GROMACS .gro file of N, CA, C and O in nm:
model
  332
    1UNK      N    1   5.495   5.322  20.077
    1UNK     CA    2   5.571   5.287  19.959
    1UNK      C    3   5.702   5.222  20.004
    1UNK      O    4   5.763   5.257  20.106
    2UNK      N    5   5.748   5.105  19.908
    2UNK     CA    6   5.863   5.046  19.997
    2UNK      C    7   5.974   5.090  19.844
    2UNK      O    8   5.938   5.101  19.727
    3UNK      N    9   6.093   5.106  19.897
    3UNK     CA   10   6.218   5.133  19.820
    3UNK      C   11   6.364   5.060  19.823
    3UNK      O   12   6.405   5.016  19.931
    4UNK      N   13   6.420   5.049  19.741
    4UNK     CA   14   6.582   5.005  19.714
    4UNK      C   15   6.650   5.090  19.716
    4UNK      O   16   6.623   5.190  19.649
    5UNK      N   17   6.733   5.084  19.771
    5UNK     CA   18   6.854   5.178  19.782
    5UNK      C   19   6.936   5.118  19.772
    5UNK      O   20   6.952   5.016  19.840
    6UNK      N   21   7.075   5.187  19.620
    6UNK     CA   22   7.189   5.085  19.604
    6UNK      C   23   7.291   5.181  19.595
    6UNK      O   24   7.264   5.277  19.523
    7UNK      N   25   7.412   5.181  19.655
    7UNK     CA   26   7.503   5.249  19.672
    7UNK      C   27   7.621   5.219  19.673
    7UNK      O   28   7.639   5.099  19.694
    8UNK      N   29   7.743   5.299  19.655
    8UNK     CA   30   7.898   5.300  19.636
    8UNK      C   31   7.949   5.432  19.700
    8UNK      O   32   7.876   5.531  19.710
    9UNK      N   33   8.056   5.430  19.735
    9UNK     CA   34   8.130   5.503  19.799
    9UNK      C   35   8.283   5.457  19.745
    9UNK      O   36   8.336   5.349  19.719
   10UNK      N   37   8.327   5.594  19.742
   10UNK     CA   38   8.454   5.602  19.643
   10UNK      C   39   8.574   5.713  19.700
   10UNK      O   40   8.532   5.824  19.733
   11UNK      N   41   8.696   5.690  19.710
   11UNK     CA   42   8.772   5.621  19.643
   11UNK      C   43   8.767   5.422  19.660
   11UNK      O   44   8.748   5.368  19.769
   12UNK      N   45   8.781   5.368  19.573
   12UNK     CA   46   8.772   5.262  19.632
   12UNK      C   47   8.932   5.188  19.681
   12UNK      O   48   9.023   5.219  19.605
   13UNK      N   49   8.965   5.108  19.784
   13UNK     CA   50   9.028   5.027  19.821
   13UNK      C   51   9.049   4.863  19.857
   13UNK      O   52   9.001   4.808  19.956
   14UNK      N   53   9.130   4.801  19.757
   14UNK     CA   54   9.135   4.636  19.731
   14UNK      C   55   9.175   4.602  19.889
   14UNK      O   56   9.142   4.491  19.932
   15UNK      N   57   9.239   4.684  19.966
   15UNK     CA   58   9.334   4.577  20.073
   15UNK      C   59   9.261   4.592  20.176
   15UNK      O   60   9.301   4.512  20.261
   16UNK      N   61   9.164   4.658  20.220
   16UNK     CA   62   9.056   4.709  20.353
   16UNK      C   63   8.934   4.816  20.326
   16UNK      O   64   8.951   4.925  20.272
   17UNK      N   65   8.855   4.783  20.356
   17UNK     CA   66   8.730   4.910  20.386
   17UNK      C   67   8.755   5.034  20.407
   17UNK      O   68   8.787   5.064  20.522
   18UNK      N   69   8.749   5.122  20.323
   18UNK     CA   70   8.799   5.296  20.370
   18UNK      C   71   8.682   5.339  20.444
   18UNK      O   72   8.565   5.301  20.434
   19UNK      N   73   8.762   5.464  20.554
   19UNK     CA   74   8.689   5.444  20.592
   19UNK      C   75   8.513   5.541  20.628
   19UNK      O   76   8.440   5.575  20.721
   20UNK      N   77   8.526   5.546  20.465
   20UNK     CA   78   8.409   5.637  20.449
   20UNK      C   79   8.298   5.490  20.402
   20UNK      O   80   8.183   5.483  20.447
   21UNK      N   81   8.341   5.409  20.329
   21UNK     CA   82   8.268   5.294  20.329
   21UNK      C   83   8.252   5.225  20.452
   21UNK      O   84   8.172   5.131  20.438
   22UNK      N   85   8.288   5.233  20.545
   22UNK     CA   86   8.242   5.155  20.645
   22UNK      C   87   8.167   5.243  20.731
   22UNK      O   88   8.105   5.185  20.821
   23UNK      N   89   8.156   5.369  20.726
   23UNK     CA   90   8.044   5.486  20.795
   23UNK      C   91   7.917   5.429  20.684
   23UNK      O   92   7.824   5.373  20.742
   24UNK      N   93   7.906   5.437  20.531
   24UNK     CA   94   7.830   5.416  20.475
   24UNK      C   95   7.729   5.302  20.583
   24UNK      O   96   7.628   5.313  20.652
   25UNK      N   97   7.809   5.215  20.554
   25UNK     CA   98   7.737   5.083  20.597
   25UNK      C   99   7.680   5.068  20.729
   25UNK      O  100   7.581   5.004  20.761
   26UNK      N  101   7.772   5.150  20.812
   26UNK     CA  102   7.744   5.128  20.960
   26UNK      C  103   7.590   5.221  20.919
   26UNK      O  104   7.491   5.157  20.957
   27UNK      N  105   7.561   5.337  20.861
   27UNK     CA  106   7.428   5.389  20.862
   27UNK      C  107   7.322   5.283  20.793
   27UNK      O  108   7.210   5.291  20.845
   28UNK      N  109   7.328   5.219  20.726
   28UNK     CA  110   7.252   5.135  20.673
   28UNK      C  111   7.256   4.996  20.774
   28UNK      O  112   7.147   4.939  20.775
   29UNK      N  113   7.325   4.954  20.830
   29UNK     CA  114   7.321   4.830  20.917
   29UNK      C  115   7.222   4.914  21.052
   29UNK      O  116   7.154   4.841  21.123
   30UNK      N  117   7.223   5.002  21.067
   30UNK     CA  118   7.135   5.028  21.181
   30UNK      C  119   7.003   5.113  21.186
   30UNK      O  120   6.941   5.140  21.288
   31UNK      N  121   6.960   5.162  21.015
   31UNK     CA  122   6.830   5.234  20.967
   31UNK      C  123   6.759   5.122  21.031
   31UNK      O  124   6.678   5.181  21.102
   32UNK      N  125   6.737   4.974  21.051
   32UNK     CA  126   6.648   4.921  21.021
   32UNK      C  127   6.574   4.898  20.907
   32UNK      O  128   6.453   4.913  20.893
   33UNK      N  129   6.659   4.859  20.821
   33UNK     CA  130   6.609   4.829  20.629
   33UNK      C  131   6.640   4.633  20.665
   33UNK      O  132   6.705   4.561  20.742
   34UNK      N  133   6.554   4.623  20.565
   34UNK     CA  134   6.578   4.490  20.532
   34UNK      C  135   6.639   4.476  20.392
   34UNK      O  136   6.675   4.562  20.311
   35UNK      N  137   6.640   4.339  20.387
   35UNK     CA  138   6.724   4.257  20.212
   35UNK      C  139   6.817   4.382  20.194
   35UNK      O  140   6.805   4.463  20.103
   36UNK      N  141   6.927   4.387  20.311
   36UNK     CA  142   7.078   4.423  20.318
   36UNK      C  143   7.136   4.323  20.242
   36UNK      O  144   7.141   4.207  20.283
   37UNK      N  145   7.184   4.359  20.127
   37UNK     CA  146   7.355   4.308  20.105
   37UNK      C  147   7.486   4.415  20.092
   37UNK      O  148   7.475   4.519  20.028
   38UNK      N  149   7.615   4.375  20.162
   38UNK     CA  150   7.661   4.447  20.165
   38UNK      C  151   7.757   4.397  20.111
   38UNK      O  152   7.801   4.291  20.157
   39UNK      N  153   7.830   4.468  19.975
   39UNK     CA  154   7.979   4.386  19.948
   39UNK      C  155   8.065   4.496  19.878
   39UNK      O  156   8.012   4.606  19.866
   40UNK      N  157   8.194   4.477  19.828
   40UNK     CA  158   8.290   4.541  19.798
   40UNK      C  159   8.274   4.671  19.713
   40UNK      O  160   8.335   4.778  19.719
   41UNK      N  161   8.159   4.621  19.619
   41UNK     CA  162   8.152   4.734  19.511
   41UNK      C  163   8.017   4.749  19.512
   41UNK      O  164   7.968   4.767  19.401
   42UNK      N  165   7.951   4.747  19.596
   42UNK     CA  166   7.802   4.773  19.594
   42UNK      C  167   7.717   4.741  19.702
   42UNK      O  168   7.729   4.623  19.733
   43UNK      N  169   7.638   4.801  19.768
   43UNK     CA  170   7.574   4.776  19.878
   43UNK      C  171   7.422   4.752  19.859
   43UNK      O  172   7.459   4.655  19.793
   44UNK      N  173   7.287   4.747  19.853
   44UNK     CA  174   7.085   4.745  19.867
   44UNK      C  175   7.065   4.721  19.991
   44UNK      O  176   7.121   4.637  20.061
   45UNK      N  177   6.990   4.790  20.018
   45UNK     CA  178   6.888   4.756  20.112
   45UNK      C  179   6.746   4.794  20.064
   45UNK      O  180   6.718   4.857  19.963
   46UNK      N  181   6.659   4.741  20.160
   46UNK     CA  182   6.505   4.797  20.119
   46UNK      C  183   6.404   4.819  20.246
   46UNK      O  184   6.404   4.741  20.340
   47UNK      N  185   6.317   4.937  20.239
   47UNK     CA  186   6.232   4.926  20.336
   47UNK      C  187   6.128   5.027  20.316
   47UNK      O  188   6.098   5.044  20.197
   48UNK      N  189   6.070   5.094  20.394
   48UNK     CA  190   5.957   5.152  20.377
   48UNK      C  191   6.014   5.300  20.351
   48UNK      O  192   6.128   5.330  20.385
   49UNK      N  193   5.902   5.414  20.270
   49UNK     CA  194   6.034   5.513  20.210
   49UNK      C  195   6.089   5.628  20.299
   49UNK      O  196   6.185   5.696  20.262
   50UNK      N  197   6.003   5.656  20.459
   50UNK     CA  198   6.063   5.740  20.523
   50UNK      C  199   6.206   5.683  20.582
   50UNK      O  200   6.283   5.763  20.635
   51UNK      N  201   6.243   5.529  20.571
   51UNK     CA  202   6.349   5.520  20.655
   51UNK      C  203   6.447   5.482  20.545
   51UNK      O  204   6.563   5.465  20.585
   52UNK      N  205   6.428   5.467  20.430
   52UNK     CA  206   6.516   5.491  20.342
   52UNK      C  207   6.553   5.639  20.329
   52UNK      O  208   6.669   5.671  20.357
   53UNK      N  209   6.478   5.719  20.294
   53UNK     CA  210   6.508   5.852  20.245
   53UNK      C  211   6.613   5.922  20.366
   53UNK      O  212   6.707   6.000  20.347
   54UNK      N  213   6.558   5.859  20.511
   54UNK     CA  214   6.637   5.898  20.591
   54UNK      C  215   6.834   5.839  20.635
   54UNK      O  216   6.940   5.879  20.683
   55UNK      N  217   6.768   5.721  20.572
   55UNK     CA  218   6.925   5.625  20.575
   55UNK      C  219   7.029   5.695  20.414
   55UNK      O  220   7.146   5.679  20.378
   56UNK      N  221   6.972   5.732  20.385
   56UNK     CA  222   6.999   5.777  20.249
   56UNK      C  223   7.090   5.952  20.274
   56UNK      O  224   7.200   5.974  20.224
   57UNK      N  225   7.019   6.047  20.353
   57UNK     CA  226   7.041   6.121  20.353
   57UNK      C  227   7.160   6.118  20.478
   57UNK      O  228   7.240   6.211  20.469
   58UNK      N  229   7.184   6.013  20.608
   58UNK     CA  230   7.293   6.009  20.675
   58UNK      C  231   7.391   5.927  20.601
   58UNK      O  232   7.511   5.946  20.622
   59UNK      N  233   7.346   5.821  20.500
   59UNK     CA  234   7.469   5.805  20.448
   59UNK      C  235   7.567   5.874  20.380
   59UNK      O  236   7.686   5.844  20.377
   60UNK      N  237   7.493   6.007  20.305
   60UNK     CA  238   7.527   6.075  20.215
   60UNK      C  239   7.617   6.174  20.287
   60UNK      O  240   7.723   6.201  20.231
   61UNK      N  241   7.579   6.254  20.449
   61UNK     CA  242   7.653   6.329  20.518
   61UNK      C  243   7.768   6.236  20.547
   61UNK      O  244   7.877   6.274  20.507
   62UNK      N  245   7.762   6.122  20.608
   62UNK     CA  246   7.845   5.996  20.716
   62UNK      C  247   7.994   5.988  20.611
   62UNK      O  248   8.111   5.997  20.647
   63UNK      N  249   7.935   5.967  20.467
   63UNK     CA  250   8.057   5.915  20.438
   63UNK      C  251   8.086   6.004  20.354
   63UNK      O  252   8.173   5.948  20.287
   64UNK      N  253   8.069   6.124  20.306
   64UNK     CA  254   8.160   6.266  20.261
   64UNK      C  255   8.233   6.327  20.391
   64UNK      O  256   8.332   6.400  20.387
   65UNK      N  257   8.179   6.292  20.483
   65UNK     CA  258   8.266   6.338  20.612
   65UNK      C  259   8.339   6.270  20.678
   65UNK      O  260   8.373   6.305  20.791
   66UNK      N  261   8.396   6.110  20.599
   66UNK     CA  262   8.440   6.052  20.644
   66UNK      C  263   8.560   6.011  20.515
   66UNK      O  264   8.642   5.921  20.538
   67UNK      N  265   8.561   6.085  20.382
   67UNK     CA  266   8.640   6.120  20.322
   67UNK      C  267   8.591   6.070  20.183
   67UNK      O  268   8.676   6.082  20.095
   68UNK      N  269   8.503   6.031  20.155
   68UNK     CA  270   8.417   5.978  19.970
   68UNK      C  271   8.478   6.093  19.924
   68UNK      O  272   8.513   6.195  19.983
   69UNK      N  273   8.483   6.063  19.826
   69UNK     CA  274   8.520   6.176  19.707
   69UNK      C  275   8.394   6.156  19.598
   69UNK      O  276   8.370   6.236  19.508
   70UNK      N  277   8.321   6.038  19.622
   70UNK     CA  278   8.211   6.050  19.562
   70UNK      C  279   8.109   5.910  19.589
   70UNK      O  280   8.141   5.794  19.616
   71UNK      N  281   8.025   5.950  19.577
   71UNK     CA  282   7.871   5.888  19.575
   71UNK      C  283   7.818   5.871  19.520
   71UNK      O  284   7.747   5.965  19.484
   72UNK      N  285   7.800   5.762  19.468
   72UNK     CA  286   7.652   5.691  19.367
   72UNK      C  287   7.561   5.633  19.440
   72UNK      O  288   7.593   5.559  19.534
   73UNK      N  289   7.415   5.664  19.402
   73UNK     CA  290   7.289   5.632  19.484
   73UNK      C  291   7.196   5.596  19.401
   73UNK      O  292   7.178   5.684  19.316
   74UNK      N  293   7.143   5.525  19.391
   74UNK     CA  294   7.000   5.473  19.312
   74UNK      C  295   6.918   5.459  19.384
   74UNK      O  296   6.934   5.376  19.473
   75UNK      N  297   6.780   5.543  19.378
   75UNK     CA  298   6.655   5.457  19.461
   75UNK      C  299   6.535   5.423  19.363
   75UNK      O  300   6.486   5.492  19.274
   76UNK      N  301   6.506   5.310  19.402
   76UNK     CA  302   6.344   5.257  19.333
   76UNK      C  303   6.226   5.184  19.365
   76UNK      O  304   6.219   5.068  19.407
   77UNK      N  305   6.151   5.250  19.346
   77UNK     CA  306   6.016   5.185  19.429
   77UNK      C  307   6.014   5.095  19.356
   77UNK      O  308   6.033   5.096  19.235
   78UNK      N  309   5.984   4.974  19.454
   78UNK     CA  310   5.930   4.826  19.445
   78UNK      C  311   5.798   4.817  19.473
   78UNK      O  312   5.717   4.908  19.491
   79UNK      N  313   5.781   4.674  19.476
   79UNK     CA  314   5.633   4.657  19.460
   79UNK      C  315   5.517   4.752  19.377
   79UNK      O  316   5.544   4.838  19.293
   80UNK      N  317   5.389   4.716  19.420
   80UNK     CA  318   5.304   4.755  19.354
   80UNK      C  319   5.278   4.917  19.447
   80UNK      O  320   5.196   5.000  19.409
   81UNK      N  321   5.322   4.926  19.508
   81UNK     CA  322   5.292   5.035  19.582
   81UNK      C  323   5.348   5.171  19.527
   81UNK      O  324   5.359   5.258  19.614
   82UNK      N  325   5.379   5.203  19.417
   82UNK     CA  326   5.430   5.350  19.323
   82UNK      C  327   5.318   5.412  19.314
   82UNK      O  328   5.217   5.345  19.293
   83UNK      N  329   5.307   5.558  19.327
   83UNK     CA  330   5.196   5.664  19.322
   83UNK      C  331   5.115   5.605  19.208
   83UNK      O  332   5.012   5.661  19.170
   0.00000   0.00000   0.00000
């Protein structure tokens, strides 16, 4: 099954990357996901669902321990491949 994963990390900051958003990302730039975009107020990637679920669950430790005060996460199966 392949999945999207779209995410935010918060507090947010206009003048530089905090730096619980840039742990976010650094876990997602190196799951090995494809159709990464990464930008200010929102991040996707997509890939097959064990390495999402797993990029998902270090992002979620990476950047509460790197100071988020909160997390928004969406995931959704794509393609035709849903149970």
């Amino acid at each position: 099954m392949r999945l999207r994963v779209e995410f935010t990390t918060e507090p947010f900051d206009l003048e530089e990357a905090p730096a619980h958003a840039l742990a976010a990302r650094e876990v997602i730039q190196t799951a090995q996901l494809d159709a990464l975009d990464v930008g200010p107020f929102g991040n996707t990637a997509e890939g097959d669902s064990e390495r999402v679920l797993s990029a998902v669950a270090a992002l979620l430790r990476d950047s509460l321990e790197a100071g988020a005060t909160r997390v928004s996460v969406q995931v959704n199966v794509i393609g035709g491949d849903a149970p």
